[in-house]
Short mmCIF file of C-alpha atoms and ligand atoms in Angstrom, two decimals:
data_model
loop_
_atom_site.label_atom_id
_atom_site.label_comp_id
_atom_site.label_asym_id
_atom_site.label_seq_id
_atom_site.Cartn_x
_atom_site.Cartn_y
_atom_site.Cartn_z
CA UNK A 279 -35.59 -101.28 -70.32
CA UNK A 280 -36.57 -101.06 -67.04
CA UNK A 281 -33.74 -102.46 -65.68
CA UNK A 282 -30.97 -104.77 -66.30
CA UNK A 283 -32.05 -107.23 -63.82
CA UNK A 284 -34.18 -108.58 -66.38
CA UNK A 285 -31.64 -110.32 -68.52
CA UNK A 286 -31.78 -113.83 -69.06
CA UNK A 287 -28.71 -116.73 -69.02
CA UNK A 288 -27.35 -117.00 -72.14
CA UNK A 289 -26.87 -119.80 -73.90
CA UNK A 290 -23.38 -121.01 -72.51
CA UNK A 291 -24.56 -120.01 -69.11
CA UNK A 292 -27.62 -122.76 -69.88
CA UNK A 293 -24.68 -125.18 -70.99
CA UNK A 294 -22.43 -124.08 -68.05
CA UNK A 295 -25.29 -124.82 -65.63
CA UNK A 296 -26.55 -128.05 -67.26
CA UNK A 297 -23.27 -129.32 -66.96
CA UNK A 298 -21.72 -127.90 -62.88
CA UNK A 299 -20.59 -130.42 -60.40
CA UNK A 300 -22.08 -129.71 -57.40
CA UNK A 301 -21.57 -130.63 -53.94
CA UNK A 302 -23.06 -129.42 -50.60
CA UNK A 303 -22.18 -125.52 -50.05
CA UNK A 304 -23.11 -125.12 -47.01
CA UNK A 305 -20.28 -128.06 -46.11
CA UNK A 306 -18.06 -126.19 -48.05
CA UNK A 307 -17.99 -128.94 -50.92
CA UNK A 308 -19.51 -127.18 -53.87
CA UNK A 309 -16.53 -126.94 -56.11
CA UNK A 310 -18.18 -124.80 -58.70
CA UNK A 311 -18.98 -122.53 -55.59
CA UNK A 312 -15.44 -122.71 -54.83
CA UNK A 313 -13.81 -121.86 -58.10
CA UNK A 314 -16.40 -118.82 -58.12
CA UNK A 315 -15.62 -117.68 -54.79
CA UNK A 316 -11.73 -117.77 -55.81
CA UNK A 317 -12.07 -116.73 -58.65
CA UNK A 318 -13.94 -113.47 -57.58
CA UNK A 319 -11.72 -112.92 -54.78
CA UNK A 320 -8.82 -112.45 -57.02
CA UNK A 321 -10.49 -110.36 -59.18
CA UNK A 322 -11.14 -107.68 -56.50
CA UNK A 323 -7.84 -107.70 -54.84
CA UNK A 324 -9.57 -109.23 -52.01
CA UNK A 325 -8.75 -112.59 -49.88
CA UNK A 326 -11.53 -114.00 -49.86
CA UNK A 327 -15.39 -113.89 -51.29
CA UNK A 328 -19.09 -115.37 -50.90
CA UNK A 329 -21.26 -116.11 -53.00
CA UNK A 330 -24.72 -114.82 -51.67
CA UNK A 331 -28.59 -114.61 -53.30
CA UNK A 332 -28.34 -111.34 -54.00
CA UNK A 333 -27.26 -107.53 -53.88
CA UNK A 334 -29.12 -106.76 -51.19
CA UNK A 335 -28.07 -109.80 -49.10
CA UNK A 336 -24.90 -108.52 -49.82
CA UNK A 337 -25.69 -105.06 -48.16
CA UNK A 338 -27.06 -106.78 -45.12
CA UNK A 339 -24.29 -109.48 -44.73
CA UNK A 340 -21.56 -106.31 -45.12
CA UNK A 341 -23.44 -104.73 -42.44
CA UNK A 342 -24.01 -107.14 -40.38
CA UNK A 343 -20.30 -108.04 -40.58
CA UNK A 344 -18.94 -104.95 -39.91
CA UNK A 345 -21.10 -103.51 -37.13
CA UNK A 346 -22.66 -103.96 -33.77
CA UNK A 347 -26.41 -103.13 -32.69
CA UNK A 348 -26.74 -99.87 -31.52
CA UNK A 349 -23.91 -98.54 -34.20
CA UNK A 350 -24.15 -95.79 -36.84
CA UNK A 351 -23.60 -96.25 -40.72
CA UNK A 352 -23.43 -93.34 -42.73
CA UNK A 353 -25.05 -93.68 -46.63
CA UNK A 354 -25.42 -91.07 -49.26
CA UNK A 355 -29.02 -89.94 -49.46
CA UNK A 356 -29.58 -91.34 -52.28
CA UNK A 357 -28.10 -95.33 -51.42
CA UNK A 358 -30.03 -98.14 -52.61
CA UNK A 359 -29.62 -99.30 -49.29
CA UNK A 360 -31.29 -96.39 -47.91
CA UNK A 361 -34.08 -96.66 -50.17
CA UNK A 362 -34.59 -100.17 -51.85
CA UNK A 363 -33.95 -102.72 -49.35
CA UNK A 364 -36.79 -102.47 -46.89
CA UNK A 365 -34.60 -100.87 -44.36
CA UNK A 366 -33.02 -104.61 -43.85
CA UNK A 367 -29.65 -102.70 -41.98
CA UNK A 368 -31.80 -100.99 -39.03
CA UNK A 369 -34.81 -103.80 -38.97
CA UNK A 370 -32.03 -106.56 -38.84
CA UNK A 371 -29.27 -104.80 -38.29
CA UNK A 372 -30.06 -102.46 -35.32
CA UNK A 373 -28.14 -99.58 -36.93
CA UNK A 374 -28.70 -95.97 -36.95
CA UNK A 375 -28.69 -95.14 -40.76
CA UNK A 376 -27.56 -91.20 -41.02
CA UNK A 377 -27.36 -90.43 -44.54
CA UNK A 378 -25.14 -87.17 -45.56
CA UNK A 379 -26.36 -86.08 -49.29
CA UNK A 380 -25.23 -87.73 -52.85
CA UNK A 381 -24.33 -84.97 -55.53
CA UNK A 382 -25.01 -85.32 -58.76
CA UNK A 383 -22.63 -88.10 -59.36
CA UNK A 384 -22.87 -90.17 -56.58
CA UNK A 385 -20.61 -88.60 -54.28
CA UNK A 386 -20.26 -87.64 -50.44
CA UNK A 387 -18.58 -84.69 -49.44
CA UNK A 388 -15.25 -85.27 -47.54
CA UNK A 389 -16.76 -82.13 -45.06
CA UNK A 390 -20.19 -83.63 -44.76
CA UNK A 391 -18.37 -87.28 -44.28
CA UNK A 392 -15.68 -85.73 -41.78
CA UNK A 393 -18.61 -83.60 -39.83
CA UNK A 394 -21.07 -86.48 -39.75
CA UNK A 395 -19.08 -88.88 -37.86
CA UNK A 396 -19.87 -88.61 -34.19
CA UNK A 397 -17.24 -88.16 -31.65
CA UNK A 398 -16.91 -89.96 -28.28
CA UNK A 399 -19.90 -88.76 -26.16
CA UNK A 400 -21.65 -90.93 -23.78
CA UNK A 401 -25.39 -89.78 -25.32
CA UNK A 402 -23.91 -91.06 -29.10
CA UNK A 403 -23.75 -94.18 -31.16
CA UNK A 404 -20.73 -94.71 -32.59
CA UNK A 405 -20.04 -94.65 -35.95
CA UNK A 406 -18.58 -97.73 -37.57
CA UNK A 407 -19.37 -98.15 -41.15
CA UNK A 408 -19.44 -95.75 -44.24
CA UNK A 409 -21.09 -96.84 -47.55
CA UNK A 410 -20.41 -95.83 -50.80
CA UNK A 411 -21.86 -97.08 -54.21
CA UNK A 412 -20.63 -97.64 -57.48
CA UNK A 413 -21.87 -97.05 -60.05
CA UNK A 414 -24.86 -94.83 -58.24
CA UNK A 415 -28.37 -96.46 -59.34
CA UNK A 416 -30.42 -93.36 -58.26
CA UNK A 417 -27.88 -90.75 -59.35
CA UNK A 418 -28.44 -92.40 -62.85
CA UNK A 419 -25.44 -95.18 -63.53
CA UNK A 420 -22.57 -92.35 -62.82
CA UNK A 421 -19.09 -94.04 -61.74
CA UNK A 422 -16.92 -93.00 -58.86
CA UNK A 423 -13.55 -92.89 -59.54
CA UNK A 424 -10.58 -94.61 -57.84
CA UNK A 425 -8.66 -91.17 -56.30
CA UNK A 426 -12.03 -90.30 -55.08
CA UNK A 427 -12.48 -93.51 -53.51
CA UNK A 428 -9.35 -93.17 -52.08
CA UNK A 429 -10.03 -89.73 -50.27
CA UNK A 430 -13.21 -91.38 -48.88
CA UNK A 431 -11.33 -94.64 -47.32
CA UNK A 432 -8.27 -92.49 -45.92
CA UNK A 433 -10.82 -90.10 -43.90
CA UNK A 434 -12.89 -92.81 -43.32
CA UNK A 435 -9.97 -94.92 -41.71
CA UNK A 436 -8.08 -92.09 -40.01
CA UNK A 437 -11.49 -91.51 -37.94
CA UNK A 438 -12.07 -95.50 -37.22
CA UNK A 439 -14.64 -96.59 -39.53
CA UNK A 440 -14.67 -99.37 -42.37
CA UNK A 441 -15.64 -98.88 -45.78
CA UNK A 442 -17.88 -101.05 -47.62
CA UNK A 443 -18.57 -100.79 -51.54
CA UNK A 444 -21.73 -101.42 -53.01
CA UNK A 445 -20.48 -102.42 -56.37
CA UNK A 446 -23.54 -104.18 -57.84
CA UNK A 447 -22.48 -102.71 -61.00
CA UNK A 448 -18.83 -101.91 -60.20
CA UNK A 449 -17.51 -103.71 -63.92
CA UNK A 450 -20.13 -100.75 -65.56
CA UNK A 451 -17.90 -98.57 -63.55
CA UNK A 452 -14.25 -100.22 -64.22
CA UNK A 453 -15.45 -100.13 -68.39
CA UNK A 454 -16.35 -96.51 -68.30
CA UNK A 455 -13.43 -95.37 -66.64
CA UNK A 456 -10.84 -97.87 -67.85
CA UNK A 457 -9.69 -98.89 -65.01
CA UNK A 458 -9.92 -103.35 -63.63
CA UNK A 459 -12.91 -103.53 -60.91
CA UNK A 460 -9.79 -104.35 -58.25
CA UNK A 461 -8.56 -100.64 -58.51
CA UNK A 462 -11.76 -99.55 -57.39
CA UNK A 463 -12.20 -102.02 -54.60
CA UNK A 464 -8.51 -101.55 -54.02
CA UNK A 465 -8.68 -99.76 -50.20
CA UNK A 466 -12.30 -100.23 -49.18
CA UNK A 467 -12.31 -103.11 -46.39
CA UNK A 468 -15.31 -104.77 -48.65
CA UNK A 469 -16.83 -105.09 -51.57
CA UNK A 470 -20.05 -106.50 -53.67
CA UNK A 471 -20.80 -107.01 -56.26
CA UNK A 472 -23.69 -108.58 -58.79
CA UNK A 473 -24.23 -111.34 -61.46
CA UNK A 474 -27.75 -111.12 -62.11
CA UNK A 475 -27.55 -107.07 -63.33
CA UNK A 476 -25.77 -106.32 -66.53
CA UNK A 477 -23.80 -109.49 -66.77
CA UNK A 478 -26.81 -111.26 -67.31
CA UNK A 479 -26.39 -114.30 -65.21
CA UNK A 480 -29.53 -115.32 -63.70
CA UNK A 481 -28.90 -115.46 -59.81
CA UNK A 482 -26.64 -114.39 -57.35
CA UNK A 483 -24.00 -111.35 -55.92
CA UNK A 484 -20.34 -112.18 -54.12
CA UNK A 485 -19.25 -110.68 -50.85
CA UNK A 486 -15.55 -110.05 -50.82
CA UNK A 487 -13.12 -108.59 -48.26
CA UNK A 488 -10.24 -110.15 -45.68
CA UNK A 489 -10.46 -114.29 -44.97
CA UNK A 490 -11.63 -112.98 -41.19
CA UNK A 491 -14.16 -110.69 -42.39
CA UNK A 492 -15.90 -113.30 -44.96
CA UNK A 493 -15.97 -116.35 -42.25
CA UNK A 494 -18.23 -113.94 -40.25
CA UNK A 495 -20.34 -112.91 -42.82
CA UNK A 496 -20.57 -116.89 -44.34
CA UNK A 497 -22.28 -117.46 -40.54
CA UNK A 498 -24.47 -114.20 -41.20
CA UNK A 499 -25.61 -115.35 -44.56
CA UNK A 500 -26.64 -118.83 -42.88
CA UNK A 501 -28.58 -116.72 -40.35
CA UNK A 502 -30.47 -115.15 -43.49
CA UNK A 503 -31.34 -118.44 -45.31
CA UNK A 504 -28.52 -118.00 -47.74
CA UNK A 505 -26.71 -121.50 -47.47
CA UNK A 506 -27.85 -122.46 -50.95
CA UNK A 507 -26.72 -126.55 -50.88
CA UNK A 508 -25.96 -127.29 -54.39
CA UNK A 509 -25.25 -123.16 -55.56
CA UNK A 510 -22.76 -124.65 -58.26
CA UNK A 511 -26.24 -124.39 -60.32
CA UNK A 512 -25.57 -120.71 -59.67
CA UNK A 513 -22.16 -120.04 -59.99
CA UNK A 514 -21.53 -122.04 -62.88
CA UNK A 515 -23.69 -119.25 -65.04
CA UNK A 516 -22.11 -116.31 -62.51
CA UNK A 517 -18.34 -117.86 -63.71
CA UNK A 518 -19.48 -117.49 -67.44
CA UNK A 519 -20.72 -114.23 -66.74
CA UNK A 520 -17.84 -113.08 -65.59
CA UNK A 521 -16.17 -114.19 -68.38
CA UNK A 522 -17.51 -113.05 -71.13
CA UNK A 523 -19.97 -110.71 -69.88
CA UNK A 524 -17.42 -107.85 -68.46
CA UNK A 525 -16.04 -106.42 -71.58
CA UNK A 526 -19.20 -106.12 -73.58
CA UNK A 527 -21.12 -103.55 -71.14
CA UNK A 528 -19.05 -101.07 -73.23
CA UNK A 529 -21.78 -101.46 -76.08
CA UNK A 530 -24.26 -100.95 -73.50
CA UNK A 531 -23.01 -97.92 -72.28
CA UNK A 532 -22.68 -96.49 -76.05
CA UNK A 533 -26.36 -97.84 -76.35
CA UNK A 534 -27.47 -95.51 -73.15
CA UNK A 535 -25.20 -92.61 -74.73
CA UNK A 536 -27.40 -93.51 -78.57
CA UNK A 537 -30.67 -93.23 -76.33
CA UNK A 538 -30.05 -90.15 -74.30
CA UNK A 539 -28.47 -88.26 -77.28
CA UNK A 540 -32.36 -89.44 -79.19
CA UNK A 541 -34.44 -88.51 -76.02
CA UNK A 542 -32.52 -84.67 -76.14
CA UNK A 543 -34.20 -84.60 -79.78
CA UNK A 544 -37.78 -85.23 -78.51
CA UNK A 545 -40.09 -82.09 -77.39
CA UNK A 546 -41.72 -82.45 -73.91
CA UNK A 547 -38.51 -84.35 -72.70
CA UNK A 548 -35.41 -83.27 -70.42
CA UNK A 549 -32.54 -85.15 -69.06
CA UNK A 550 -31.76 -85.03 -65.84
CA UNK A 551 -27.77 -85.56 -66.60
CA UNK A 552 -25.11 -83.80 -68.76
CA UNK A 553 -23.56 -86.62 -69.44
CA UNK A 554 -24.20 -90.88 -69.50
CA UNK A 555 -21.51 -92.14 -67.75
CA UNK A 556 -22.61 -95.96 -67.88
CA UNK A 557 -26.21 -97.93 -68.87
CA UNK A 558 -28.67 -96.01 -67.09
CA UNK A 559 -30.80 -92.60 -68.54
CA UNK A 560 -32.83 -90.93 -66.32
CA UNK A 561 -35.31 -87.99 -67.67
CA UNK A 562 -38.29 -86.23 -67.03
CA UNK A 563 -41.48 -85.33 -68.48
CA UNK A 564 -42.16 -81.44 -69.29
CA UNK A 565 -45.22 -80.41 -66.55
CA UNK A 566 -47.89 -79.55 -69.68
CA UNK A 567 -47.42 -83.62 -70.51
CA UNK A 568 -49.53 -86.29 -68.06
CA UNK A 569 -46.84 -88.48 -66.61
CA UNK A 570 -49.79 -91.23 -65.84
CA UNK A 571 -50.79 -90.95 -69.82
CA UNK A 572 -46.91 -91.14 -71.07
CA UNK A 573 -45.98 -93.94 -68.57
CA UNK A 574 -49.47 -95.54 -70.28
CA UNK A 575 -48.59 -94.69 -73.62
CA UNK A 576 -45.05 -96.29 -73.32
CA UNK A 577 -46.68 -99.49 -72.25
CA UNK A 578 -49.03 -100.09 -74.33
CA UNK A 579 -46.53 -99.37 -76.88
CA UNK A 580 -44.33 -102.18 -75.72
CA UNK A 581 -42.14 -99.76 -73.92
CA UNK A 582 -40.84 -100.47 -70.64
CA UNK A 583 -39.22 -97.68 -68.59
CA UNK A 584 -38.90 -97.65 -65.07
CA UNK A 585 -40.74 -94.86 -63.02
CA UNK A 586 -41.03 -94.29 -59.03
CA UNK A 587 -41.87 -92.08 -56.08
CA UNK A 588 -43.22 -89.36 -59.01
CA UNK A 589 -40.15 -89.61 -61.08
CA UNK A 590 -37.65 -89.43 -63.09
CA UNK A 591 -37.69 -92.00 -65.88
CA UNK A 592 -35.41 -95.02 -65.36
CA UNK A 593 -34.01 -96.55 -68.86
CA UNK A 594 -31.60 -98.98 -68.48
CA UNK A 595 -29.53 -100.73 -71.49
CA UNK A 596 -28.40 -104.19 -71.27
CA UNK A 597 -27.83 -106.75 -73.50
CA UNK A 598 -31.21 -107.99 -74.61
CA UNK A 599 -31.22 -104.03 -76.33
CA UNK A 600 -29.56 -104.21 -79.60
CA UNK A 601 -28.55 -100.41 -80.73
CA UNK A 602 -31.41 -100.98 -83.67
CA UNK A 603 -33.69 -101.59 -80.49
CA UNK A 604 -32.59 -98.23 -79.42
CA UNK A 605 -33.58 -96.80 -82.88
CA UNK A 606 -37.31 -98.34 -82.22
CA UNK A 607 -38.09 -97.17 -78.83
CA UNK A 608 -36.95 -93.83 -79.62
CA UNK A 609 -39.49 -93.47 -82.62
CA UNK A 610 -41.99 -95.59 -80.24
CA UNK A 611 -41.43 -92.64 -77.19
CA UNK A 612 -41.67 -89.70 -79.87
CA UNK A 613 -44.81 -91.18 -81.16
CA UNK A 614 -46.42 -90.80 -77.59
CA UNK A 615 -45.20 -87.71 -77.02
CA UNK A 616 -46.60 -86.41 -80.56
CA UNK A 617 -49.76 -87.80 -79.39
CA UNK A 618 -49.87 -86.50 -76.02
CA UNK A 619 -49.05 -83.13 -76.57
CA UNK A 620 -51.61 -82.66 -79.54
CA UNK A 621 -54.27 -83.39 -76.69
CA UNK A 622 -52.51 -80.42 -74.50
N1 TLP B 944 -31.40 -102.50 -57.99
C1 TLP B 944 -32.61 -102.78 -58.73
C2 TLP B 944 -33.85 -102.30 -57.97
O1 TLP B 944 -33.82 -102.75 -56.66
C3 TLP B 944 -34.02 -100.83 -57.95
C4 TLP B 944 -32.54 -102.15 -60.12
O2 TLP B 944 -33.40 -102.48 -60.93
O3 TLP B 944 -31.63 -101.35 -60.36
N2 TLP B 944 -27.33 -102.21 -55.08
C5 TLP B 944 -27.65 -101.51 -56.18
C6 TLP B 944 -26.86 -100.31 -56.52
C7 TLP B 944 -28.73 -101.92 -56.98
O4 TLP B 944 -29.05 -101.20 -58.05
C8 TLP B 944 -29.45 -103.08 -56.64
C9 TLP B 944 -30.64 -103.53 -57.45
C10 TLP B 944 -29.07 -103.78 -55.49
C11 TLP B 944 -28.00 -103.32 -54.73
C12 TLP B 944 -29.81 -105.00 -55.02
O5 TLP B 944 -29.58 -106.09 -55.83
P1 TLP B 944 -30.60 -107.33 -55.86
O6 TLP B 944 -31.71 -106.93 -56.77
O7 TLP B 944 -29.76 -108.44 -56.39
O8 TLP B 944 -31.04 -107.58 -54.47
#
């Protein structure tokens, strides 16, 4: 459960692969590419898309795309682009990254936003690009919702900068709130989002926005070493995913809801939200307990959790965890803690 990156093809993605035409993608002449990218691009609302390695290619590409070196992006404190991706935007980029904070769903302040953005001033950078993400990794799976979206992009645009949506799980987000992916995407100027998380496909994130915006950013992912050749290998298993992938995440999310409600139950453990929006539960460890022994514990029980930078606890639900699964870890976690706090 450490994440659901770890999900494997299934086995009509293995069929769907076995089977893709292929052509050269870099020419353009992958038609499983093609249908992919299309496909996508309608599904966001969007005119066009690309497919790319990954999420944080994705991030880069966007950046890349929408800035100059020597510009300022602004990303919540908590972005996995502030913290996961090596610092790709200022190493490659040449951007100022100023971050404004993430509450405790995922959200920038409109003041902090509105404040942060530098006015014309010969001694500043100027601000190009916000970022927003959805749903929020480190602020534990929680989904921003369209009207607040909307807020973000009409202050955002009003004061000259594009908005780009990290949506690397942006169906998780659609399937909480009810709501088709596009709506969310519906006035940022572009959008990611991933195959290889929760839908399980084994490779590969798409790139969407205007037909201008994604002709730049196909020449930026060439610059990275993203023309793939024969992708269709990829998108094949990314169009299955998409197909029958999307609507299921709603067990996953009442899988995360079965495991958070169990982990409330055990003594020595706290949440650190009110409330599982999507497939992610963070918690913590009460002080008395060794973090080093219960992260032990867990794996040599077979339990896989994700932990970082001294916590919280990352468990993510996918679907390689049946709800039964749920069940087993739960009794496998309160049989560490038993154990561990006997020692105390
Ligand atoms: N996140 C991974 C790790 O890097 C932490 C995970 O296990 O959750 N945006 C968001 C919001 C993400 O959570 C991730 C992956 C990415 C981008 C990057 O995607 P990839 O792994 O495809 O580069």
């Amino acid at each position: 459960m450490r994440s659901d990156t770890i999900t494997h093809p299934t086995p009509a993605m293995r069929k769907a692969i076995f089977e893709a035409e292929v052509g050269d993608d870099v020419y353009g002449e992958d038609p499983t590419v093609n249908r992919l990218e299309a496909m996508v691009g309608e599904m966001m609302g969007k005119e066009a898309a690309l497919l790319t390695t990954s999420g944080t290619q994705s991030n880069l590409i966007a950046v890349l795309t929408h800035t100059k070196r020597g510009d300022e992006i602004i990303v919540g404190d908590q972005a996995h682009m502030l913290w996961y991706e090596v610092g790709s935007a200022a190493a490659l980029g040449g951007v100022v990254i100023r971050t404004v904070p993430n509450d405790s769903y995922g959200r920038l302040s409109l003041d902090d936003i509105n404040r942060i953005i530098r006015y014309e001033d010969i001694h500043y950078p100027k601000t190009t690009l916000l970022c927003l993400e959805n749903t929020h990794n480190r602020c534990g799976g929680t989904a921003l919702t369209p009207d607040y979206i909307d807020e973000v992009c009409d202050l955002a645009h009003t004061r000259g900068l594009k908005v780009y949506l990290d949506g690397a799980r942006i169906f998780n987000a659609a399937v909480a709130l009810g709501v088709p992916a596009c709506r969310l995407a519906q006035n940022v100027d572009s959008v990611a989002l991933c195959l290889s998380k929760g839908l399980s496909a084994p490779v590969g994130s798409l790139l969407c926005g205007s037909k201008d915006f994604i002709e730049q950013a196909r020449k930026f992912r060439k610059m990275l070493g993203g023309g793939m050749r024969q992708a269709g290998i990829i998108a094949a298993a990314g169009i299955v995913a998409l197909k029958t992938m999307v609507d299921r995440l709603a067990e996953d999310h009442s899988n995360a809801r079965r495991l958070a409600e169990g982990l409330s139950n055990i003594e020595g453990i706290t949440l650190t939200q009110d409330e599982i929006g999507t497939n992610i539960v963070m918690f913590n460890l009460s002080p008395e307990l060794s973090t080093a022994e219960f992260f032990e514990g867990l794996e040599r029980a077979g339990v896989k959790v994700g932990f970082r930078d001294g916590g919280p606890f990352r468990a993510v639900t996918h679907c390689m965890v049946s709800s039964s699964d749920i069940d087993e870890v739960l009794a496998r976690i309160e049989a560490v803690c038993r154990r561990l706090r006997h020692r105390t």
